[in-house]
């Protein structure tokens, strides 16, 4: 029953990471949100996960994992209800941050709970494989399930669905899950947690708000400088404290660094891109949330199939091939998606979605397993937590960075297109540019004054061109980043595999009890 409780938790956590993509257009219309507000819908959830996950794992080792699970699930469930009741983008994002806080606790204790419930090596390996597959399934079905829920019940339903699942998970944990703790207590690293969280918030805020405030504005420059300083201070502190939340000696191992780079790239390129693809499908191509979710099926199915295929392939290929191979598939898939213009239809994205989905599914299945091959057994718990943290940081950076590119390219295209029309005055033109840079697509036509109706066909063409330019810019950047990450991962993992001091260990053996 411990495995069931944990799988319910991680399914919800990964589902909530991708299900919002199907609701972004409706949230934008309902709450009158700008692109920066929509970016925070995603990043407000991922930010506390990235900053608090390792600390939550340590707290679970000290106070009890079941206790932390119950607390995290209660916070996540209540915050989900709060998201559904939110009537402003600010309230929604505040509740998303609470969701992420509960999610950090759940994710931090989940694998140690599984390891404690299955002390025998072979059964533990099977349980952790199921855990990884459930994570991949949660991420994969999000767009389709979200589209169905939004189409039938409104955007609030994607959050309300968590409430009954959370109640069931709480009941199972209270009745059937035993309490477990680590054999040795590790002190909390609150200073490291504070530096990491503050630096991530400053960096993400600068990326999200840069287009609106200006990249050379004092606020953006100050936040960017603080982000660099904060990460530097985090590294300095972690190298000197007796019990760091993240042992930098583990991070410096080339094999582990390569696996972490792959996890970061997958989250920051493909997963982040799906949010902007969903906006493009709904706001520019005109599909309903459910129709948009159906058009995400190639990615969903490929991701689900990628996990078992990768686990089979891993029996015949070494680590330095399998992990970079997954990132390479994502890169190839993203390159296949480029070439977006005003006439592009959804079928253009099918081939790339299939190829990239296979890579993403494979990485979900193998990342934790292979990461443990490059660290000592004593550091296994920290290593798996670090990989999960890096994945969340990838989502933060990807959503913010790709959103900045999308907004800038769309804004430039719209400004140029409307200037050539000469049929739209400066005031309405400025409003149109703002909405198009926020991903509004053809929905900008709903806000046109009546006297601009004769120019609707020309303005619609400008809107399609602007959305396509934004999407193209985001996809090219994502593809280039994934390509570079694949090359870096293969070098680092190959180097790590050749080191005699990095002994390969079976996955199940490496998890702490």
GROMACS .gro file of C-alpha atoms in nm:
model
  513
    1UNK     CA    1   0.000   0.000   0.000
    2UNK     CA    2   0.300   0.230   0.048
    3UNK     CA    3   0.375   0.202  -0.323
    4UNK     CA    4   0.013   0.286  -0.408
    5UNK     CA    5   0.016   0.593  -0.182
    6UNK     CA    6   0.346   0.713  -0.329
    7UNK     CA    7   0.234   0.649  -0.687
    8UNK     CA    8  -0.087   0.848  -0.630
    9UNK     CA    9   0.127   1.136  -0.507
   10UNK     CA   10   0.384   1.141  -0.786
   11UNK     CA   11   0.114   1.090  -1.051
   12UNK     CA   12  -0.063   1.404  -0.925
   13UNK     CA   13   0.261   1.600  -0.902
   14UNK     CA   14   0.370   1.526  -1.259
   15UNK     CA   15   0.014   1.557  -1.388
   16UNK     CA   16  -0.011   1.908  -1.244
   17UNK     CA   17   0.313   1.998  -1.416
   18UNK     CA   18   0.167   1.942  -1.764
   19UNK     CA   19  -0.211   1.952  -1.725
   20UNK     CA   20  -0.208   2.331  -1.694
   21UNK     CA   21  -0.093   2.364  -2.056
   22UNK     CA   22  -0.446   2.273  -2.167
   23UNK     CA   23  -0.596   2.546  -1.949
   24UNK     CA   24  -0.359   2.838  -2.012
   25UNK     CA   25  -0.567   2.992  -2.290
   26UNK     CA   26  -0.886   2.974  -2.082
   27UNK     CA   27  -0.709   3.108  -1.774
   28UNK     CA   28  -0.572   3.393  -1.985
   29UNK     CA   29  -0.920   3.484  -2.109
   30UNK     CA   30  -1.098   3.431  -1.777
   31UNK     CA   31  -0.850   3.618  -1.556
   32UNK     CA   32  -0.727   3.867  -1.820
   33UNK     CA   33  -0.369   3.750  -1.769
   34UNK     CA   34  -0.057   3.861  -1.954
   35UNK     CA   35   0.206   3.612  -2.071
   36UNK     CA   36   0.411   3.678  -1.757
   37UNK     CA   37   0.112   3.578  -1.544
   38UNK     CA   38   0.073   3.255  -1.741
   39UNK     CA   39   0.443   3.179  -1.702
   40UNK     CA   40   0.403   3.213  -1.327
   41UNK     CA   41   0.117   2.960  -1.334
   42UNK     CA   42   0.384   2.706  -1.428
   43UNK     CA   43   0.687   2.847  -1.246
   44UNK     CA   44   0.512   2.930  -0.917
   45UNK     CA   45   0.451   2.554  -0.892
   46UNK     CA   46   0.804   2.447  -0.990
   47UNK     CA   47   0.992   2.708  -0.786
   48UNK     CA   48   0.923   2.574  -0.434
   49UNK     CA   49   0.980   2.220  -0.562
   50UNK     CA   50   1.328   2.318  -0.677
   51UNK     CA   51   1.414   2.513  -0.365
   52UNK     CA   52   1.263   2.293  -0.094
   53UNK     CA   53   1.281   1.933  -0.219
   54UNK     CA   54   1.619   1.838  -0.068
   55UNK     CA   55   1.533   2.004   0.262
   56UNK     CA   56   1.199   1.820   0.270
   57UNK     CA   57   1.380   1.489   0.220
   58UNK     CA   58   1.611   1.561   0.513
   59UNK     CA   59   1.316   1.668   0.729
   60UNK     CA   60   1.141   1.341   0.645
   61UNK     CA   61   1.446   1.143   0.752
   62UNK     CA   62   1.440   1.321   1.090
   63UNK     CA   63   1.069   1.359   1.173
   64UNK     CA   64   0.924   1.064   0.984
   65UNK     CA   65   0.841   1.020   0.617
   66UNK     CA   66   0.480   0.922   0.672
   67UNK     CA   67   0.422   1.236   0.882
   68UNK     CA   68   0.575   1.454   0.609
   69UNK     CA   69   0.374   1.270   0.343
   70UNK     CA   70   0.048   1.343   0.527
   71UNK     CA   71   0.138   1.708   0.574
   72UNK     CA   72   0.251   1.752   0.215
   73UNK     CA   73  -0.059   1.582   0.075
   74UNK     CA   74  -0.289   1.793   0.294
   75UNK     CA   75  -0.122   2.116   0.178
   76UNK     CA   76  -0.128   2.006  -0.186
   77UNK     CA   77  -0.496   1.909  -0.171
   78UNK     CA   78  -0.609   2.229   0.002
   79UNK     CA   79  -0.399   2.442  -0.234
   80UNK     CA   80  -0.558   2.264  -0.532
   81UNK     CA   81  -0.900   2.366  -0.404
   82UNK     CA   82  -0.769   2.720  -0.360
   83UNK     CA   83  -0.650   2.727  -0.723
   84UNK     CA   84  -0.999   2.632  -0.841
   85UNK     CA   85  -1.155   2.911  -0.633
   86UNK     CA   86  -0.906   3.180  -0.743
   87UNK     CA   87  -1.058   3.478  -0.922
   88UNK     CA   88  -0.739   3.664  -1.008
   89UNK     CA   89  -0.411   3.555  -1.163
   90UNK     CA   90  -0.229   3.667  -0.847
   91UNK     CA   91  -0.446   3.449  -0.622
   92UNK     CA   92  -0.408   3.154  -0.859
   93UNK     CA   93  -0.030   3.182  -0.860
   94UNK     CA   94  -0.017   3.214  -0.481
   95UNK     CA   95  -0.211   2.888  -0.452
   96UNK     CA   96   0.014   2.730  -0.716
   97UNK     CA   97   0.312   2.818  -0.496
   98UNK     CA   98   0.142   2.642  -0.203
   99UNK     CA   99   0.080   2.344  -0.430
  100UNK     CA  100   0.449   2.338  -0.514
  101UNK     CA  101   0.542   2.354  -0.147
  102UNK     CA  102   0.329   2.050  -0.071
  103UNK     CA  103   0.465   1.884  -0.383
  104UNK     CA  104   0.825   1.939  -0.271
  105UNK     CA  105   0.751   1.757   0.054
  106UNK     CA  106   0.578   1.468  -0.127
  107UNK     CA  107   0.853   1.431  -0.384
  108UNK     CA  108   1.122   1.455  -0.118
  109UNK     CA  109   0.990   1.161   0.086
  110UNK     CA  110   0.847   0.943  -0.193
  111UNK     CA  111   1.151   0.740  -0.301
  112UNK     CA  112   1.279   0.686   0.056
  113UNK     CA  113   0.931   0.557   0.148
  114UNK     CA  114   0.943   0.308  -0.139
  115UNK     CA  115   1.296   0.201  -0.047
  116UNK     CA  116   1.194   0.140   0.315
  117UNK     CA  117   0.884  -0.057   0.211
  118UNK     CA  118   1.085  -0.291  -0.014
  119UNK     CA  119   1.410  -0.389   0.161
  120UNK     CA  120   1.473  -0.685  -0.071
  121UNK     CA  121   1.681  -0.571  -0.368
  122UNK     CA  122   1.488  -0.732  -0.655
  123UNK     CA  123   1.144  -0.622  -0.532
  124UNK     CA  124   1.279  -0.274  -0.462
  125UNK     CA  125   1.403  -0.248  -0.818
  126UNK     CA  126   1.061  -0.347  -0.954
  127UNK     CA  127   0.886  -0.098  -0.723
  128UNK     CA  128   1.112   0.187  -0.829
  129UNK     CA  129   1.062   0.099  -1.196
  130UNK     CA  130   0.685   0.124  -1.138
  131UNK     CA  131   0.741   0.456  -0.961
  132UNK     CA  132   0.931   0.595  -1.261
  133UNK     CA  133   0.670   0.470  -1.507
  134UNK     CA  134   0.390   0.636  -1.308
  135UNK     CA  135   0.582   0.965  -1.310
  136UNK     CA  136   0.615   0.946  -1.687
  137UNK     CA  137   0.248   0.856  -1.728
  138UNK     CA  138   0.140   1.151  -1.514
  139UNK     CA  139   0.340   1.393  -1.726
  140UNK     CA  140   0.225   1.232  -2.051
  141UNK     CA  141  -0.151   1.227  -1.996
  142UNK     CA  142  -0.169   1.583  -1.861
  143UNK     CA  143  -0.247   1.767  -2.188
  144UNK     CA  144  -0.517   1.520  -2.298
  145UNK     CA  145  -0.686   1.489  -1.958
  146UNK     CA  146  -0.660   1.863  -1.910
  147UNK     CA  147  -0.820   1.931  -2.246
  148UNK     CA  148  -1.110   1.699  -2.168
  149UNK     CA  149  -1.169   1.855  -1.825
  150UNK     CA  150  -1.140   2.215  -1.941
  151UNK     CA  151  -1.370   2.151  -2.236
  152UNK     CA  152  -1.637   1.988  -2.019
  153UNK     CA  153  -1.614   2.172  -1.687
  154UNK     CA  154  -1.388   2.477  -1.722
  155UNK     CA  155  -1.028   2.544  -1.625
  156UNK     CA  156  -1.105   2.515  -1.252
  157UNK     CA  157  -1.164   2.141  -1.295
  158UNK     CA  158  -0.796   2.063  -1.360
  159UNK     CA  159  -0.730   2.162  -0.999
  160UNK     CA  160  -1.047   2.021  -0.843
  161UNK     CA  161  -0.963   1.673  -0.973
  162UNK     CA  162  -0.675   1.664  -0.723
  163UNK     CA  163  -0.908   1.695  -0.424
  164UNK     CA  164  -1.069   1.347  -0.430
  165UNK     CA  165  -0.737   1.187  -0.528
  166UNK     CA  166  -0.568   1.364  -0.238
  167UNK     CA  167  -0.836   1.253   0.008
  168UNK     CA  168  -0.800   0.890  -0.106
  169UNK     CA  169  -0.420   0.910  -0.077
  170UNK     CA  170  -0.447   1.053   0.274
  171UNK     CA  171  -0.686   0.776   0.379
  172UNK     CA  172  -0.452   0.507   0.244
  173UNK     CA  173  -0.150   0.661   0.416
  174UNK     CA  174  -0.326   0.698   0.752
  175UNK     CA  175  -0.456   0.342   0.748
  176UNK     CA  176  -0.186   0.137   0.579
  177UNK     CA  177   0.150   0.319   0.552
  178UNK     CA  178   0.394   0.264   0.842
  179UNK     CA  179   0.621   0.538   0.975
  180UNK     CA  180   0.988   0.521   0.877
  181UNK     CA  181   1.294   0.734   0.954
  182UNK     CA  182   1.656   0.734   0.849
  183UNK     CA  183   1.902   0.538   1.062
  184UNK     CA  184   2.107   0.855   1.115
  185UNK     CA  185   1.978   1.210   1.148
  186UNK     CA  186   2.117   1.476   0.915
  187UNK     CA  187   2.090   1.838   1.027
  188UNK     CA  188   1.881   2.076   0.819
  189UNK     CA  189   2.069   2.313   0.590
  190UNK     CA  190   1.839   2.614   0.620
  191UNK     CA  191   2.101   2.863   0.500
  192UNK     CA  192   2.159   2.665   0.181
  193UNK     CA  193   1.785   2.636   0.126
  194UNK     CA  194   1.741   3.012   0.166
  195UNK     CA  195   2.022   3.101  -0.077
  196UNK     CA  196   1.903   2.854  -0.343
  197UNK     CA  197   1.536   2.957  -0.320
  198UNK     CA  198   1.614   3.330  -0.328
  199UNK     CA  199   1.853   3.296  -0.623
  200UNK     CA  200   1.606   3.089  -0.825
  201UNK     CA  201   1.322   3.333  -0.757
  202UNK     CA  202   1.533   3.632  -0.859
  203UNK     CA  203   1.654   3.467  -1.180
  204UNK     CA  204   1.310   3.344  -1.284
  205UNK     CA  205   1.148   3.680  -1.207
  206UNK     CA  206   1.407   3.858  -1.419
  207UNK     CA  207   1.350   3.625  -1.715
  208UNK     CA  208   0.971   3.647  -1.694
  209UNK     CA  209   0.947   4.023  -1.642
  210UNK     CA  210   1.236   4.126  -1.868
  211UNK     CA  211   1.026   4.187  -2.178
  212UNK     CA  212   0.771   4.397  -1.991
  213UNK     CA  213   1.007   4.602  -1.774
  214UNK     CA  214   1.297   4.620  -2.018
  215UNK     CA  215   1.609   4.407  -2.003
  216UNK     CA  216   1.827   4.704  -1.904
  217UNK     CA  217   1.593   4.835  -1.635
  218UNK     CA  218   1.735   4.870  -1.287
  219UNK     CA  219   1.502   4.608  -1.138
  220UNK     CA  220   1.590   4.340  -1.394
  221UNK     CA  221   1.965   4.407  -1.377
  222UNK     CA  222   1.958   4.401  -0.996
  223UNK     CA  223   1.761   4.076  -0.986
  224UNK     CA  224   1.993   3.915  -1.240
  225UNK     CA  225   2.297   4.018  -1.038
  226UNK     CA  226   2.138   3.886  -0.719
  227UNK     CA  227   2.059   3.553  -0.889
  228UNK     CA  228   2.426   3.510  -0.983
  229UNK     CA  229   2.537   3.617  -0.635
  230UNK     CA  230   2.284   3.389  -0.468
  231UNK     CA  231   2.391   3.082  -0.664
  232UNK     CA  232   2.756   3.165  -0.592
  233UNK     CA  233   2.681   3.198  -0.221
  234UNK     CA  234   2.487   2.871  -0.229
  235UNK     CA  235   2.787   2.694  -0.382
  236UNK     CA  236   3.026   2.856  -0.134
  237UNK     CA  237   2.810   2.760   0.163
  238UNK     CA  238   2.755   2.402   0.047
  239UNK     CA  239   3.131   2.351   0.010
  240UNK     CA  240   3.195   2.456   0.372
  241UNK     CA  241   2.901   2.338   0.583
  242UNK     CA  242   2.941   2.004   0.762
  243UNK     CA  243   2.607   1.860   0.643
  244UNK     CA  244   2.518   2.023   0.309
  245UNK     CA  245   2.179   1.977   0.145
  246UNK     CA  246   2.373   1.915  -0.178
  247UNK     CA  247   2.721   1.765  -0.153
  248UNK     CA  248   2.917   1.936  -0.430
  249UNK     CA  249   3.154   1.639  -0.448
  250UNK     CA  250   2.862   1.441  -0.590
  251UNK     CA  251   2.776   1.714  -0.840
  252UNK     CA  252   3.138   1.734  -0.957
  253UNK     CA  253   3.140   1.368  -1.059
  254UNK     CA  254   3.128   1.384  -1.440
  255UNK     CA  255   2.888   1.094  -1.480
  256UNK     CA  256   2.637   1.235  -1.235
  257UNK     CA  257   2.676   1.583  -1.383
  258UNK     CA  258   2.598   1.440  -1.727
  259UNK     CA  259   2.279   1.271  -1.606
  260UNK     CA  260   2.174   1.592  -1.428
  261UNK     CA  261   2.238   1.791  -1.746
  262UNK     CA  262   2.012   1.552  -1.937
  263UNK     CA  263   1.732   1.587  -1.679
  264UNK     CA  264   1.766   1.967  -1.687
  265UNK     CA  265   1.758   1.978  -2.067
  266UNK     CA  266   1.457   1.749  -2.106
  267UNK     CA  267   1.252   1.959  -1.864
  268UNK     CA  268   1.375   2.295  -1.990
  269UNK     CA  269   1.322   2.223  -2.359
  270UNK     CA  270   1.045   1.976  -2.438
  271UNK     CA  271   0.830   2.002  -2.124
  272UNK     CA  272   0.857   2.381  -2.123
  273UNK     CA  273   0.777   2.399  -2.496
  274UNK     CA  274   0.448   2.213  -2.454
  275UNK     CA  275   0.300   2.514  -2.271
  276UNK     CA  276   0.357   2.741  -2.570
  277UNK     CA  277   0.249   2.476  -2.819
  278UNK     CA  278  -0.081   2.446  -2.631
  279UNK     CA  279  -0.131   2.823  -2.649
  280UNK     CA  280  -0.053   2.813  -3.022
  281UNK     CA  281  -0.299   2.529  -3.087
  282UNK     CA  282  -0.583   2.702  -2.904
  283UNK     CA  283  -0.531   3.073  -2.963
  284UNK     CA  284  -0.388   3.068  -3.316
  285UNK     CA  285  -0.511   2.744  -3.475
  286UNK     CA  286  -0.848   2.780  -3.302
  287UNK     CA  287  -0.882   2.441  -3.136
  288UNK     CA  288  -1.079   2.385  -2.817
  289UNK     CA  289  -0.891   2.260  -2.509
  290UNK     CA  290  -1.006   1.903  -2.576
  291UNK     CA  291  -0.917   1.923  -2.945
  292UNK     CA  292  -0.577   2.059  -2.847
  293UNK     CA  293  -0.531   1.771  -2.603
  294UNK     CA  294  -0.616   1.520  -2.875
  295UNK     CA  295  -0.349   1.675  -3.094
  296UNK     CA  296  -0.099   1.618  -2.815
  297UNK     CA  297  -0.169   1.243  -2.830
  298UNK     CA  298   0.137   1.165  -3.048
  299UNK     CA  299   0.359   1.308  -2.774
  300UNK     CA  300   0.157   1.137  -2.499
  301UNK     CA  301   0.161   0.791  -2.658
  302UNK     CA  302   0.528   0.815  -2.751
  303UNK     CA  303   0.619   0.917  -2.396
  304UNK     CA  304   0.429   0.623  -2.246
  305UNK     CA  305   0.591   0.380  -2.491
  306UNK     CA  306   0.934   0.534  -2.446
  307UNK     CA  307   0.970   0.414  -2.087
  308UNK     CA  308   0.950   0.035  -2.147
  309UNK     CA  309   1.144   0.065  -2.471
  310UNK     CA  310   1.425   0.250  -2.294
  311UNK     CA  311   1.435  -0.001  -2.008
  312UNK     CA  312   1.469  -0.281  -2.261
  313UNK     CA  313   1.736  -0.097  -2.457
  314UNK     CA  314   1.931  -0.021  -2.138
  315UNK     CA  315   2.007  -0.392  -2.107
  316UNK     CA  316   2.210  -0.379  -2.426
  317UNK     CA  317   2.364  -0.030  -2.419
  318UNK     CA  318   2.591   0.138  -2.166
  319UNK     CA  319   2.487   0.440  -1.960
  320UNK     CA  320   2.689   0.682  -2.170
  321UNK     CA  321   2.471   0.592  -2.468
  322UNK     CA  322   2.121   0.560  -2.321
  323UNK     CA  323   2.088   0.892  -2.136
  324UNK     CA  324   2.242   1.114  -2.407
  325UNK     CA  325   2.041   0.912  -2.658
  326UNK     CA  326   1.720   1.022  -2.489
  327UNK     CA  327   1.822   1.388  -2.501
  328UNK     CA  328   1.930   1.345  -2.863
  329UNK     CA  329   1.583   1.214  -2.951
  330UNK     CA  330   1.431   1.520  -2.787
  331UNK     CA  331   1.666   1.744  -2.987
  332UNK     CA  332   1.581   1.569  -3.315
  333UNK     CA  333   1.210   1.593  -3.237
  334UNK     CA  334   1.235   1.965  -3.165
  335UNK     CA  335   1.432   2.027  -3.485
  336UNK     CA  336   1.157   1.846  -3.676
  337UNK     CA  337   0.904   2.089  -3.530
  338UNK     CA  338   1.071   2.407  -3.655
  339UNK     CA  339   0.967   2.582  -3.974
  340UNK     CA  340   0.653   2.733  -3.821
  341UNK     CA  341   0.487   3.005  -4.029
  342UNK     CA  342   0.141   3.158  -4.067
  343UNK     CA  343   0.014   2.859  -4.269
  344UNK     CA  344   0.140   2.586  -4.032
  345UNK     CA  345  -0.118   2.330  -3.916
  346UNK     CA  346  -0.104   2.090  -3.623
  347UNK     CA  347   0.005   1.797  -3.842
  348UNK     CA  348   0.340   1.973  -3.883
  349UNK     CA  349   0.424   1.879  -3.523
  350UNK     CA  350   0.335   1.507  -3.534
  351UNK     CA  351   0.670   1.358  -3.637
  352UNK     CA  352   0.867   1.574  -3.397
  353UNK     CA  353   0.628   1.498  -3.111
  354UNK     CA  354   0.668   1.123  -3.160
  355UNK     CA  355   1.048   1.134  -3.171
  356UNK     CA  356   1.079   1.374  -2.878
  357UNK     CA  357   0.819   1.183  -2.675
  358UNK     CA  358   1.015   0.860  -2.705
  359UNK     CA  359   1.320   1.038  -2.568
  360UNK     CA  360   1.130   1.198  -2.280
  361UNK     CA  361   0.966   0.872  -2.176
  362UNK     CA  362   1.301   0.696  -2.180
  363UNK     CA  363   1.461   0.962  -1.965
  364UNK     CA  364   1.185   0.943  -1.705
  365UNK     CA  365   1.245   0.569  -1.678
  366UNK     CA  366   1.626   0.571  -1.665
  367UNK     CA  367   1.749   0.897  -1.515
  368UNK     CA  368   1.742   0.804  -1.145
  369UNK     CA  369   1.871   0.453  -1.214
  370UNK     CA  370   2.174   0.563  -1.410
  371UNK     CA  371   2.247   0.863  -1.185
  372UNK     CA  372   2.302   0.618  -0.899
  373UNK     CA  373   2.567   0.435  -1.098
  374UNK     CA  374   2.799   0.732  -1.052
  375UNK     CA  375   2.768   0.799  -0.677
  376UNK     CA  376   2.858   0.607  -0.362
  377UNK     CA  377   2.578   0.411  -0.198
  378UNK     CA  378   2.579   0.648   0.100
  379UNK     CA  379   2.494   0.943  -0.126
  380UNK     CA  380   2.213   0.770  -0.317
  381UNK     CA  381   1.930   0.953  -0.143
  382UNK     CA  382   2.091   1.292  -0.200
  383UNK     CA  383   2.161   1.201  -0.563
  384UNK     CA  384   1.801   1.113  -0.649
  385UNK     CA  385   1.679   1.428  -0.474
  386UNK     CA  386   1.934   1.635  -0.664
  387UNK     CA  387   1.816   1.497  -0.999
  388UNK     CA  388   1.455   1.583  -0.912
  389UNK     CA  389   1.564   1.933  -0.808
  390UNK     CA  390   1.758   1.984  -1.130
  391UNK     CA  391   1.451   1.877  -1.329
  392UNK     CA  392   1.241   2.144  -1.155
  393UNK     CA  393   1.509   2.407  -1.217
  394UNK     CA  394   1.501   2.308  -1.584
  395UNK     CA  395   1.128   2.373  -1.599
  396UNK     CA  396   1.176   2.710  -1.426
  397UNK     CA  397   1.447   2.819  -1.667
  398UNK     CA  398   1.277   2.675  -1.975
  399UNK     CA  399   0.934   2.826  -1.918
  400UNK     CA  400   1.084   3.166  -1.833
  401UNK     CA  401   1.351   3.168  -2.104
  402UNK     CA  402   1.139   3.031  -2.388
  403UNK     CA  403   0.857   3.262  -2.286
  404UNK     CA  404   1.090   3.561  -2.309
  405UNK     CA  405   1.193   3.455  -2.661
  406UNK     CA  406   0.833   3.385  -2.764
  407UNK     CA  407   0.718   3.725  -2.641
  408UNK     CA  408   1.005   3.916  -2.802
  409UNK     CA  409   0.974   3.747  -3.143
  410UNK     CA  410   0.595   3.784  -3.146
  411UNK     CA  411   0.619   4.148  -3.042
  412UNK     CA  412   0.874   4.232  -3.312
  413UNK     CA  413   0.669   4.057  -3.581
  414UNK     CA  414   0.344   4.223  -3.473
  415UNK     CA  415   0.502   4.568  -3.455
  416UNK     CA  416   0.644   4.531  -3.806
  417UNK     CA  417   0.321   4.388  -3.950
  418UNK     CA  418   0.091   4.651  -3.801
  419UNK     CA  419   0.323   4.933  -3.912
  420UNK     CA  420   0.291   4.813  -4.270
  421UNK     CA  421  -0.090   4.803  -4.245
  422UNK     CA  422  -0.130   5.169  -4.150
  423UNK     CA  423  -0.495   5.090  -4.080
  424UNK     CA  424  -0.457   5.068  -3.703
  425UNK     CA  425  -0.391   5.371  -3.486
  426UNK     CA  426  -0.101   5.387  -3.237
  427UNK     CA  427  -0.318   5.316  -2.931
  428UNK     CA  428  -0.496   5.005  -3.060
  429UNK     CA  429  -0.174   4.889  -3.229
  430UNK     CA  430   0.011   4.901  -2.897
  431UNK     CA  431  -0.265   4.698  -2.730
  432UNK     CA  432  -0.258   4.444  -3.012
  433UNK     CA  433   0.119   4.404  -2.983
  434UNK     CA  434   0.092   4.350  -2.608
  435UNK     CA  435  -0.175   4.083  -2.650
  436UNK     CA  436   0.007   3.907  -2.934
  437UNK     CA  437   0.331   3.899  -2.737
  438UNK     CA  438   0.128   3.730  -2.460
  439UNK     CA  439   0.030   3.449  -2.698
  440UNK     CA  440  -0.328   3.565  -2.759
  441UNK     CA  441  -0.315   3.476  -3.131
  442UNK     CA  442  -0.640   3.527  -3.317
  443UNK     CA  443  -0.820   3.607  -2.991
  444UNK     CA  444  -0.693   3.963  -3.032
  445UNK     CA  445  -0.970   4.009  -3.288
  446UNK     CA  446  -1.223   3.993  -3.004
  447UNK     CA  447  -1.087   4.320  -2.864
  448UNK     CA  448  -1.090   4.526  -3.183
  449UNK     CA  449  -1.308   4.841  -3.186
  450UNK     CA  450  -1.601   4.829  -3.426
  451UNK     CA  451  -1.446   5.077  -3.669
  452UNK     CA  452  -1.154   4.840  -3.731
  453UNK     CA  453  -1.377   4.556  -3.856
  454UNK     CA  454  -1.293   4.617  -4.225
  455UNK     CA  455  -0.926   4.552  -4.143
  456UNK     CA  456  -0.995   4.220  -3.965
  457UNK     CA  457  -0.855   3.992  -4.241
  458UNK     CA  458  -0.529   4.187  -4.255
  459UNK     CA  459  -0.499   4.203  -3.875
  460UNK     CA  460  -0.569   3.829  -3.853
  461UNK     CA  461  -0.280   3.765  -4.091
  462UNK     CA  462  -0.051   3.978  -3.874
  463UNK     CA  463  -0.169   3.785  -3.566
  464UNK     CA  464  -0.091   3.449  -3.728
  465UNK     CA  465   0.250   3.573  -3.838
  466UNK     CA  466   0.331   3.703  -3.490
  467UNK     CA  467   0.226   3.381  -3.316
  468UNK     CA  468   0.422   3.173  -3.566
  469UNK     CA  469   0.730   3.389  -3.518
  470UNK     CA  470   0.709   3.349  -3.141
  471UNK     CA  471   0.660   2.973  -3.165
  472UNK     CA  472   0.943   2.937  -3.416
  473UNK     CA  473   1.182   3.133  -3.195
  474UNK     CA  474   1.100   2.924  -2.889
  475UNK     CA  475   1.136   2.593  -3.075
  476UNK     CA  476   1.469   2.685  -3.236
  477UNK     CA  477   1.610   2.786  -2.898
  478UNK     CA  478   1.480   2.466  -2.736
  479UNK     CA  479   1.622   2.249  -3.015
  480UNK     CA  480   1.962   2.417  -2.996
  481UNK     CA  481   1.973   2.380  -2.617
  482UNK     CA  482   1.876   2.012  -2.634
  483UNK     CA  483   2.144   1.948  -2.898
  484UNK     CA  484   2.413   2.111  -2.686
  485UNK     CA  485   2.293   1.919  -2.379
  486UNK     CA  486   2.307   1.586  -2.563
  487UNK     CA  487   2.667   1.654  -2.666
  488UNK     CA  488   2.762   1.762  -2.315
  489UNK     CA  489   2.590   1.465  -2.154
  490UNK     CA  490   2.763   1.207  -2.373
  491UNK     CA  491   3.106   1.356  -2.292
  492UNK     CA  492   3.043   1.379  -1.918
  493UNK     CA  493   2.883   1.036  -1.882
  494UNK     CA  494   3.149   0.866  -2.094
  495UNK     CA  495   3.417   1.031  -1.882
  496UNK     CA  496   3.244   0.926  -1.563
  497UNK     CA  497   3.202   0.568  -1.682
  498UNK     CA  498   3.578   0.538  -1.741
  499UNK     CA  499   3.675   0.657  -1.394
  500UNK     CA  500   3.787   0.377  -1.170
  501UNK     CA  501   3.671   0.557  -0.856
  502UNK     CA  502   3.308   0.567  -0.975
  503UNK     CA  503   3.180   0.216  -0.920
  504UNK     CA  504   2.862   0.119  -1.102
  505UNK     CA  505   2.594  -0.013  -0.863
  506UNK     CA  506   2.252  -0.166  -0.924
  507UNK     CA  507   1.966   0.082  -0.886
  508UNK     CA  508   1.781  -0.104  -0.615
  509UNK     CA  509   2.096  -0.152  -0.409
  510UNK     CA  510   2.166   0.219  -0.402
  511UNK     CA  511   1.849   0.348  -0.241
  512UNK     CA  512   1.867   0.429   0.130
  513UNK     CA  513   1.629   0.266   0.375
   0.00000   0.00000   0.00000
